[in-house]
Each structure stands twice: as structure tokens, then as C-alpha cells.
GROMACS .gro file of C-alpha atoms in nm:
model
  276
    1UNK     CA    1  -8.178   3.431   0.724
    2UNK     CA    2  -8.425   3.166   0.608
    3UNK     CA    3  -8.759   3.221   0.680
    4UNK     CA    4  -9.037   2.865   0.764
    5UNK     CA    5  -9.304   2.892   0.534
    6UNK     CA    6  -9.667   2.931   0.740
    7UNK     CA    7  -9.870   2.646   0.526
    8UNK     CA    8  -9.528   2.420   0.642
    9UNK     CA    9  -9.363   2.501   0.965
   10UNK     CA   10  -9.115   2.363   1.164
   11UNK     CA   11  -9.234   1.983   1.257
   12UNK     CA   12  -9.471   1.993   1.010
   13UNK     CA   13  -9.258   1.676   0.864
   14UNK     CA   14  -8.923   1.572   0.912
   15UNK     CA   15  -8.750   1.647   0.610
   16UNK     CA   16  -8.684   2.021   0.473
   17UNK     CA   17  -8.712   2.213   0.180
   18UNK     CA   18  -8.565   2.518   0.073
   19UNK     CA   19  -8.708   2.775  -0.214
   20UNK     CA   20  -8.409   2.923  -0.424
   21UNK     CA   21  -8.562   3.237  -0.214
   22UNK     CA   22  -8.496   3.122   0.153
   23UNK     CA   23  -8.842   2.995   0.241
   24UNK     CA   24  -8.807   2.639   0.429
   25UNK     CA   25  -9.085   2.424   0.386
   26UNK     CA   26  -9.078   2.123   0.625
   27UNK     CA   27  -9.227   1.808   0.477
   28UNK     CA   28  -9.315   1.428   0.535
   29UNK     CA   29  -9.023   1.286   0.356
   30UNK     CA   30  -9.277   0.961   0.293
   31UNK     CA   31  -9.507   1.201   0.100
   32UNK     CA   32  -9.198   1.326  -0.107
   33UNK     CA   33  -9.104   0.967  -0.184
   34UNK     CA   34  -9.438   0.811  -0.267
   35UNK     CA   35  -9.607   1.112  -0.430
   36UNK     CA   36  -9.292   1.159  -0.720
   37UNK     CA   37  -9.050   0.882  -0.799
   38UNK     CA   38  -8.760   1.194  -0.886
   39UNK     CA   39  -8.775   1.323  -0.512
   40UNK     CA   40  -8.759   0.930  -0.464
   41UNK     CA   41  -8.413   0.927  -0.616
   42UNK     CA   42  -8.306   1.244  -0.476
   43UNK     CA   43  -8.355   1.114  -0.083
   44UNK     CA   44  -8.211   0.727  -0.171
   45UNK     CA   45  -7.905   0.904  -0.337
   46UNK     CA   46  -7.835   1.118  -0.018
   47UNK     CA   47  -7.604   1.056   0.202
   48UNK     CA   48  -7.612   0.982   0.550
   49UNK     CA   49  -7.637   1.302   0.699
   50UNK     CA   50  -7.858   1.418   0.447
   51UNK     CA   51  -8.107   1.163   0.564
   52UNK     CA   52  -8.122   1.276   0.898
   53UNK     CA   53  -8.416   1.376   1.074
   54UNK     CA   54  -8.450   1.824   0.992
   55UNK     CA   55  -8.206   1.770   0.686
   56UNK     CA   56  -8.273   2.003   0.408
   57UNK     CA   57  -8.227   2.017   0.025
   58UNK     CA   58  -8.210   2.314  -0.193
   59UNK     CA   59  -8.427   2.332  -0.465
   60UNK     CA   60  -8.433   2.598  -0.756
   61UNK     CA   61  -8.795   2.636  -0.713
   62UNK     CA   62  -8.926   3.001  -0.589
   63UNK     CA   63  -9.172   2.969  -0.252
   64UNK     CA   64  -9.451   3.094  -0.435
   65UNK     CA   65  -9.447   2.803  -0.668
   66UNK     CA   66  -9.275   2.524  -0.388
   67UNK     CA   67  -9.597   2.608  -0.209
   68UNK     CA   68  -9.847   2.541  -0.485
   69UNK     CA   69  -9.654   2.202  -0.585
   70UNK     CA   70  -9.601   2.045  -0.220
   71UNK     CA   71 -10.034   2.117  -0.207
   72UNK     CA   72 -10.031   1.810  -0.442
   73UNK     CA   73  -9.828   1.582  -0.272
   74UNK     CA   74 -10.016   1.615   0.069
   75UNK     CA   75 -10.348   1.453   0.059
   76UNK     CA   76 -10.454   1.701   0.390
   77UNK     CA   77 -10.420   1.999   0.157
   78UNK     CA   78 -10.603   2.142  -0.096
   79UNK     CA   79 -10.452   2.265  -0.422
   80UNK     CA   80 -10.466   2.624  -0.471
   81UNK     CA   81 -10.690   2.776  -0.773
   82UNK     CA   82 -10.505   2.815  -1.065
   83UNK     CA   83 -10.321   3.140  -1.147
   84UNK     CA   84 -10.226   3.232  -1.485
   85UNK     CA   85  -9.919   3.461  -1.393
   86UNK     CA   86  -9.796   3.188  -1.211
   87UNK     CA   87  -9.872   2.888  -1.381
   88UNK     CA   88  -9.670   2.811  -1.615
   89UNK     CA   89  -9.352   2.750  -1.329
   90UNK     CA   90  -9.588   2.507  -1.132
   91UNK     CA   91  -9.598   2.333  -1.481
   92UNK     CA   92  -9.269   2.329  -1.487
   93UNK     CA   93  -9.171   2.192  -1.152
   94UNK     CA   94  -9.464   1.962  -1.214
   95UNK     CA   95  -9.268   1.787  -1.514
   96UNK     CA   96  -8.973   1.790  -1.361
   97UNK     CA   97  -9.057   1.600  -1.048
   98UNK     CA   98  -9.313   1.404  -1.256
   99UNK     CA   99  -9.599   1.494  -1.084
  100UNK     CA  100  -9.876   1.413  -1.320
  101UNK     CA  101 -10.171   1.569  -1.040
  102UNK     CA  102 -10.105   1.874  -1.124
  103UNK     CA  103 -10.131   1.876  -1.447
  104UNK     CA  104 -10.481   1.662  -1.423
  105UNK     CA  105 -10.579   1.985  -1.175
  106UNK     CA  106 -10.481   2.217  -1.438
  107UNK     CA  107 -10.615   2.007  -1.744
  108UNK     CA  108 -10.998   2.020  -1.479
  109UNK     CA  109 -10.969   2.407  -1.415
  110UNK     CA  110 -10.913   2.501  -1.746
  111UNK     CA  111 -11.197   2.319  -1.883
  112UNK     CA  112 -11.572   2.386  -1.843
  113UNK     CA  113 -11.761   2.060  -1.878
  114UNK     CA  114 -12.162   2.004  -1.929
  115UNK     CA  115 -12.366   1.750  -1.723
  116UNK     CA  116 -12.196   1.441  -1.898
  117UNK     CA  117 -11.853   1.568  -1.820
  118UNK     CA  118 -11.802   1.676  -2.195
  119UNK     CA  119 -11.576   1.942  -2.234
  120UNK     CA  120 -11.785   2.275  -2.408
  121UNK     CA  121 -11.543   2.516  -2.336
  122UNK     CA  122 -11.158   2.605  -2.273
  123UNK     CA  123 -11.083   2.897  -2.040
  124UNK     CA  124 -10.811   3.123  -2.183
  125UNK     CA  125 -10.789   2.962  -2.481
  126UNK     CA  126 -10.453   3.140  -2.616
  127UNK     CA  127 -10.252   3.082  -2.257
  128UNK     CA  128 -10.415   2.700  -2.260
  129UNK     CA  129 -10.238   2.649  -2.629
  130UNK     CA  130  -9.924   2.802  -2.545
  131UNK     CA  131  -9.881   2.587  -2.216
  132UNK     CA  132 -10.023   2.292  -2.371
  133UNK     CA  133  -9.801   2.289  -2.717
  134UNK     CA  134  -9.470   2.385  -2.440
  135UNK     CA  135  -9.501   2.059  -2.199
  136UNK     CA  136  -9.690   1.839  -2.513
  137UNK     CA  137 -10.022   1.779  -2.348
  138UNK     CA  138 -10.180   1.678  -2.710
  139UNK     CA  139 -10.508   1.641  -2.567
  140UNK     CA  140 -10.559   2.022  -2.448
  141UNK     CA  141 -10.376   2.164  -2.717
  142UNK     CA  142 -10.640   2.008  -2.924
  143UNK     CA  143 -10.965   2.140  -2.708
  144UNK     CA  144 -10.736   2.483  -2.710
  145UNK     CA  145 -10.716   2.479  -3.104
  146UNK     CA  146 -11.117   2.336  -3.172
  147UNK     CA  147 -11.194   2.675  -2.937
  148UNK     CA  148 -10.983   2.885  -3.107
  149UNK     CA  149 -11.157   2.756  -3.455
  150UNK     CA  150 -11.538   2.803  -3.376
  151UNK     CA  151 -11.466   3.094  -3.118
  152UNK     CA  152 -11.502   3.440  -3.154
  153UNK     CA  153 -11.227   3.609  -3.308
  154UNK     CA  154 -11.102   3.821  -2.973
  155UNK     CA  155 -11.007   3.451  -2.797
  156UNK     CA  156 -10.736   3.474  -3.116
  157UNK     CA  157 -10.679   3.845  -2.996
  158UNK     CA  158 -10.697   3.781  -2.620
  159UNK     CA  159 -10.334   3.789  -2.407
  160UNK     CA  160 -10.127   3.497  -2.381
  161UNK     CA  161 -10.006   3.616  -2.073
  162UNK     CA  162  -9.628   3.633  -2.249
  163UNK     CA  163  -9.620   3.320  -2.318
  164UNK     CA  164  -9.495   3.206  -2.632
  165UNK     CA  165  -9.709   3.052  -2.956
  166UNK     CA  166  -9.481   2.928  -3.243
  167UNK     CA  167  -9.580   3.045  -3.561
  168UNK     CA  168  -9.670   2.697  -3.729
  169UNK     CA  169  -9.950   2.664  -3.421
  170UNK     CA  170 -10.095   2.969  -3.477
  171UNK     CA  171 -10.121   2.974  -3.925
  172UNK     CA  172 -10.311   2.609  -3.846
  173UNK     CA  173 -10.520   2.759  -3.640
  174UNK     CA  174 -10.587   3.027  -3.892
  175UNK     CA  175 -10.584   2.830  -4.155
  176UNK     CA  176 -10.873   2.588  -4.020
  177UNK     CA  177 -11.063   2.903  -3.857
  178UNK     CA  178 -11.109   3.021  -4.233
  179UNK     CA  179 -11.185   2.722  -4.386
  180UNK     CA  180 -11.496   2.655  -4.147
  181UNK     CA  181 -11.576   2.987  -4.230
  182UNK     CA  182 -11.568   2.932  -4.588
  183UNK     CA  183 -11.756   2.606  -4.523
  184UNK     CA  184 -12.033   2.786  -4.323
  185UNK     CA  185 -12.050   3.113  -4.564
  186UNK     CA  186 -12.091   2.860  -4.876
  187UNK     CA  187 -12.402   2.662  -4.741
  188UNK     CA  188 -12.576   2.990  -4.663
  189UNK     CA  189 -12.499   3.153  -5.057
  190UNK     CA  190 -12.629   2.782  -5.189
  191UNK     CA  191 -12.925   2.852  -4.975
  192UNK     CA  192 -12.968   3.175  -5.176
  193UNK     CA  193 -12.898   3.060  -5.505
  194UNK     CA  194 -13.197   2.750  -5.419
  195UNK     CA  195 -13.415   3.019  -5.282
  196UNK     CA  196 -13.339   3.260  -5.638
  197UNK     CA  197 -13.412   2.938  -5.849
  198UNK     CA  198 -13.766   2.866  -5.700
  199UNK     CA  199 -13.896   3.198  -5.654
  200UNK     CA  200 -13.844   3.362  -5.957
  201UNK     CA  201 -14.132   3.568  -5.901
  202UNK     CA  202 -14.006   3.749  -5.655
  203UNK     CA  203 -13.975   4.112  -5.755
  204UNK     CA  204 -13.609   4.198  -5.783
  205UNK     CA  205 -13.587   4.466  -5.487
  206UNK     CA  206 -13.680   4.164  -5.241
  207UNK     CA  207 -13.420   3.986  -5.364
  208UNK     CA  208 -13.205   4.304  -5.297
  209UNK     CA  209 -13.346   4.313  -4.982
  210UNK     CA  210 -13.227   3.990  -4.879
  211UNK     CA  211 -12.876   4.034  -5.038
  212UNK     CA  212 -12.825   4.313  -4.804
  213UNK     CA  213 -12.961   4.184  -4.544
  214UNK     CA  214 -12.733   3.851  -4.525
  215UNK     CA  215 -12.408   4.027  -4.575
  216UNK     CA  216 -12.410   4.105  -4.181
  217UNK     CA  217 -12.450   3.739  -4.133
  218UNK     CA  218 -12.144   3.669  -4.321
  219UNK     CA  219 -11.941   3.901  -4.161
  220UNK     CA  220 -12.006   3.800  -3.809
  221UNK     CA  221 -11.951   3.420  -3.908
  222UNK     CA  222 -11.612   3.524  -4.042
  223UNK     CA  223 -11.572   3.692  -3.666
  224UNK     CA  224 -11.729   3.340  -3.503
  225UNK     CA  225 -11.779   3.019  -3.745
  226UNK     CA  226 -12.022   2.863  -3.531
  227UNK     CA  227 -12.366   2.785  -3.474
  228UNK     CA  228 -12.389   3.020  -3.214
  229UNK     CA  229 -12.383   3.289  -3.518
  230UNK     CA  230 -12.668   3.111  -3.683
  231UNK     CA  231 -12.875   3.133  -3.358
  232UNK     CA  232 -12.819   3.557  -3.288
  233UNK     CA  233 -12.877   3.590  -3.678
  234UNK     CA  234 -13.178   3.380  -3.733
  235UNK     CA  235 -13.374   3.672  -3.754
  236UNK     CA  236 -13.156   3.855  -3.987
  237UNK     CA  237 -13.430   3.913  -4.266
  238UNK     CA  238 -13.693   4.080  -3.963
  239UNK     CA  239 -13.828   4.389  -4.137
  240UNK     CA  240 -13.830   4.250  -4.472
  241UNK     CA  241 -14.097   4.349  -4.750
  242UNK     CA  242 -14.405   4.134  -4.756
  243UNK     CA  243 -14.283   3.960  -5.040
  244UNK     CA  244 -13.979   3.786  -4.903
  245UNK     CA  245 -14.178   3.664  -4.549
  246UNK     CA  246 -14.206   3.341  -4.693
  247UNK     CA  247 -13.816   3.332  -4.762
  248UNK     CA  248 -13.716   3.388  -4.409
  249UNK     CA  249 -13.990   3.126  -4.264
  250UNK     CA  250 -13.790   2.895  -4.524
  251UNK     CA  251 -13.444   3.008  -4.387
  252UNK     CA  252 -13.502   2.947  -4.029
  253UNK     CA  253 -13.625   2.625  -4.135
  254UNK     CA  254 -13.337   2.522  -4.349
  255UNK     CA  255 -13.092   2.660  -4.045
  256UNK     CA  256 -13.239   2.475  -3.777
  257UNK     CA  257 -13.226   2.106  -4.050
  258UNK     CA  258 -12.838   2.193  -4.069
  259UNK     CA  259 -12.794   2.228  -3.605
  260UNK     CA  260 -12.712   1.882  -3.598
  261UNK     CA  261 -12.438   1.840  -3.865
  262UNK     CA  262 -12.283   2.239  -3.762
  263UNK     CA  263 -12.313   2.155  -3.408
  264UNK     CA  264 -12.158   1.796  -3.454
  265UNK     CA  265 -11.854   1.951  -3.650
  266UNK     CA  266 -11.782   2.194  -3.419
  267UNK     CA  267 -11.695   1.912  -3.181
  268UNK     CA  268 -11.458   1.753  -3.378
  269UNK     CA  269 -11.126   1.769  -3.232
  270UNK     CA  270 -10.890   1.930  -3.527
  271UNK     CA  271 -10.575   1.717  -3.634
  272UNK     CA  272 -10.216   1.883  -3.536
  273UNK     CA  273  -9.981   2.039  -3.769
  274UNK     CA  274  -9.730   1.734  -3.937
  275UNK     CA  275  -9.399   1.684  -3.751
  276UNK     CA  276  -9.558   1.880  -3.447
   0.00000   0.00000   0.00000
């Protein structure tokens, strides 16, 4: 026994549809129509009965997702938030009935965006790749893989939610991670070697001192190659002997001269794999 869905019910519109799981969803069949141009087809191709008034078609579609997907195509309802459990099947139906809304919605929620509506951030950053490399959104994959490159290295660790990551995907993303790393690590050991080369005076245990004192800095900009690092560690040489206070006063100037060109790389969008 089919059961009427309670966001759709009976005269709600004048056409019906039916989730593979026996919820009927009735429907404007002028908002089916205009809103995709494959429902479109589907309704001109029917037959005459079919285009009666309460005549129903069978979609493959679960309710839970037939519900988030007919929120698009009626401009009196709002779309729901979106959930990752369930997302990637609204996805799914979305490209199949060509609705591009919902992927716009989807592209909006998982995005957090400044004052000029620049993106500075990609919510789940592993599920966002995955769904973005399956229905070849090039755009978000690319936000997904420049957040995965100057984040912190538990987004690379976080849960993809099941959903798969080809292999050649993730080794670029690895691959670039470490090279920005590399990038990052050398400028602050050619800082070191100027600092050695102009302060020879300096008595070998404040050298030492420093040494030591840096390696934590490396480490955590192998964990996150960004200029958020720079910022937490720009005190890294606090507690240092007398001798080497000049040295960090130098340092946190030096850092601060290279914000513009770390913080403009880290907004380059990365190129894709070849052949991807």
C-alpha cells in the first residue's frame, strides 16, 4: 500500500510520483516540465492515459532523496540542508534529471566564503573531492584539492563518508602537499643559513639554541604548509638566551615580509592530474 508523502499530498499538483519505496509525491506537472528538460521528455513521450490528471510514474529514486530533489523544482519550498550520508544520491538524481540547482546549492553549502564572496574554506574536504572528481565538477574538486594542500594533515585523515577517492587523486594531492612543504621548510633553513653568515659572533650554544628550537616549526609545517603555521610559531625562539633576542626580532620580521607571497600561493587553485 502506497503511502502520500506529507511535504506533497494528494492535490498538491496534478501529476504523481512514486519513490522505488511506495511514497507518492503529487506534483505540478508544469514545475516537472520547466524545472528539468529529462522529466520534459518523460511526460511528452507518455501516452494518453499517462497524461491524465492523478497519473503517476515510477521512479527508482528512494523518498528520502525524491523529497530533497522535488524541494528544487518548487520555487514555494526551501531546499533542505545538506546531509552527507545522503548526498551523494541527491547528486545523482540531480545529474540524471539535469538539474543543475542542486548542485549550485551543494557547490554554496560546502563552501565558506569571506565578505567578497571568496571562497576561504571547503567543508569536508575529503567527501567534497570524492563527490566532486565522481560527477566532474572541476571547479570544487579544485577548492577540495588547494584545502587538502595547505590544510592540516587530519582533513587528509578525516572520513570520506565511504565514498570512493581513486588513487591518482589522492598521490597528487600528496605529492603537491609535500612539495609546499618542502617549499616552506627551505625558505625558513635559508633564513638560518643568512642569519649564521651575519652573526658570526654569536656564541655557538645560541646557535644551538635556535637549531632546536626551529625543528618544532618544521614539523608542524610538514602537518599544515600554511601561513597559519607561521602565525602559531612566530614566537618559536621565546625563552631564548640573551644573545639570540636580536635573531628572533629579525625572524618575525623576515616572516611577516614573506605573508603576502605565502598567503597569495596558498590561493592558487592547483592544476589536475593529466588525462583526469
Amino acid at each position: 500500500m502506497s503511502v502520500q508523502s506529507a511535504e506533497f499530498p494528494k492535490n498538491y499538483g496534478d501529476f504523481r510520483l512514486v519513490s522505488s519505496d511506495g511514497v507518492v509525491f503529487s506534483f505540478p506537472r508544469f514545475l516537472l516540465s520547466h524545472m528539468s528538460p529529462v522529466f520534459k521528455d518523460m511526460l511528452e513521450i507518455g501516452t494518453a492515459d499517462s497524461m491524465g490528471r492523478d497519473a503517476e510514474l515510477r521512479l527508482a529514486e528512494d523518498s528520502t532523496t525524491l523529497d530533497q530533489l522535488l524541494r528544487f523544482l518548487d520555487p514555494a519550498k526551501r531546499p533542505l540542508p545538506i546531509d552527507i550520508s545522503t548526498v551523494d544520491r541527491l547528486l545523482e538524481s540531480a545529474q540524471k534529471y539535469q538539474i543543475e540547482r542542486v548542485f549550485e546549492y551543494w557547490e554554496e553549502q560546502m563552501t565558506v566564503r569571506d565578505a567578497s564572496m571568496k571562497v576561504v574554506e571547503i567543508r569536508c574536504p575529503m567527501v567534497t573531492l570524492s563527490l566532486a572528481t565522481r560527477f566532474h565538477r572541476r571547479h570544487m574538486l579544485k577548492l577540495a584539492l588547494r584545502e587538502l594542500i595547505r590544510g592540516p594533515d587530519t582533513n587528509l585523515h578525516s572520513p570520506s563518508n565511504g565514498f570512493l577517492i581513486g588513487p591518482t587523486i589522492i598521490i597528487h594531492a600528496t605529492r603537491l602537499r609535500q612539495q609546499r612543504s618542502e617549499k616552506l621548510i627551505g625558505r625558513i633553513r635559508e633564513h638560518q643559513k643568512s642569519l649564521a653568515q651575519r652573526h658570526t659572533c654569536c656564541r655557538e650554544s645560541e646557535f644551538t639554541f635556535m637549531k632546536g628550537a626551529v625543528i618544532p616549526f618544521i614539523l608542524e609545517l610538514i602537518k599544515e604548509p600554511s601561513w597559519n603555521t607561521f602565525e602559531r610559531h612566530m614566537d618559536c625562539w621565546n625563552g631564548c638566551p640573551v644573545g639570540v633576542k636580536w635573531h628572533l626580532s629579525s625572524s618575525r620580521t623576515v616572516f611577516n615580509d614573506w605573508k603576502a607571497s605565502i598567503l597569495e600561493e596558498e590561493e592558487e587553485l592547483p592544476e589536475l592530474p593529466e588525462k583526469f
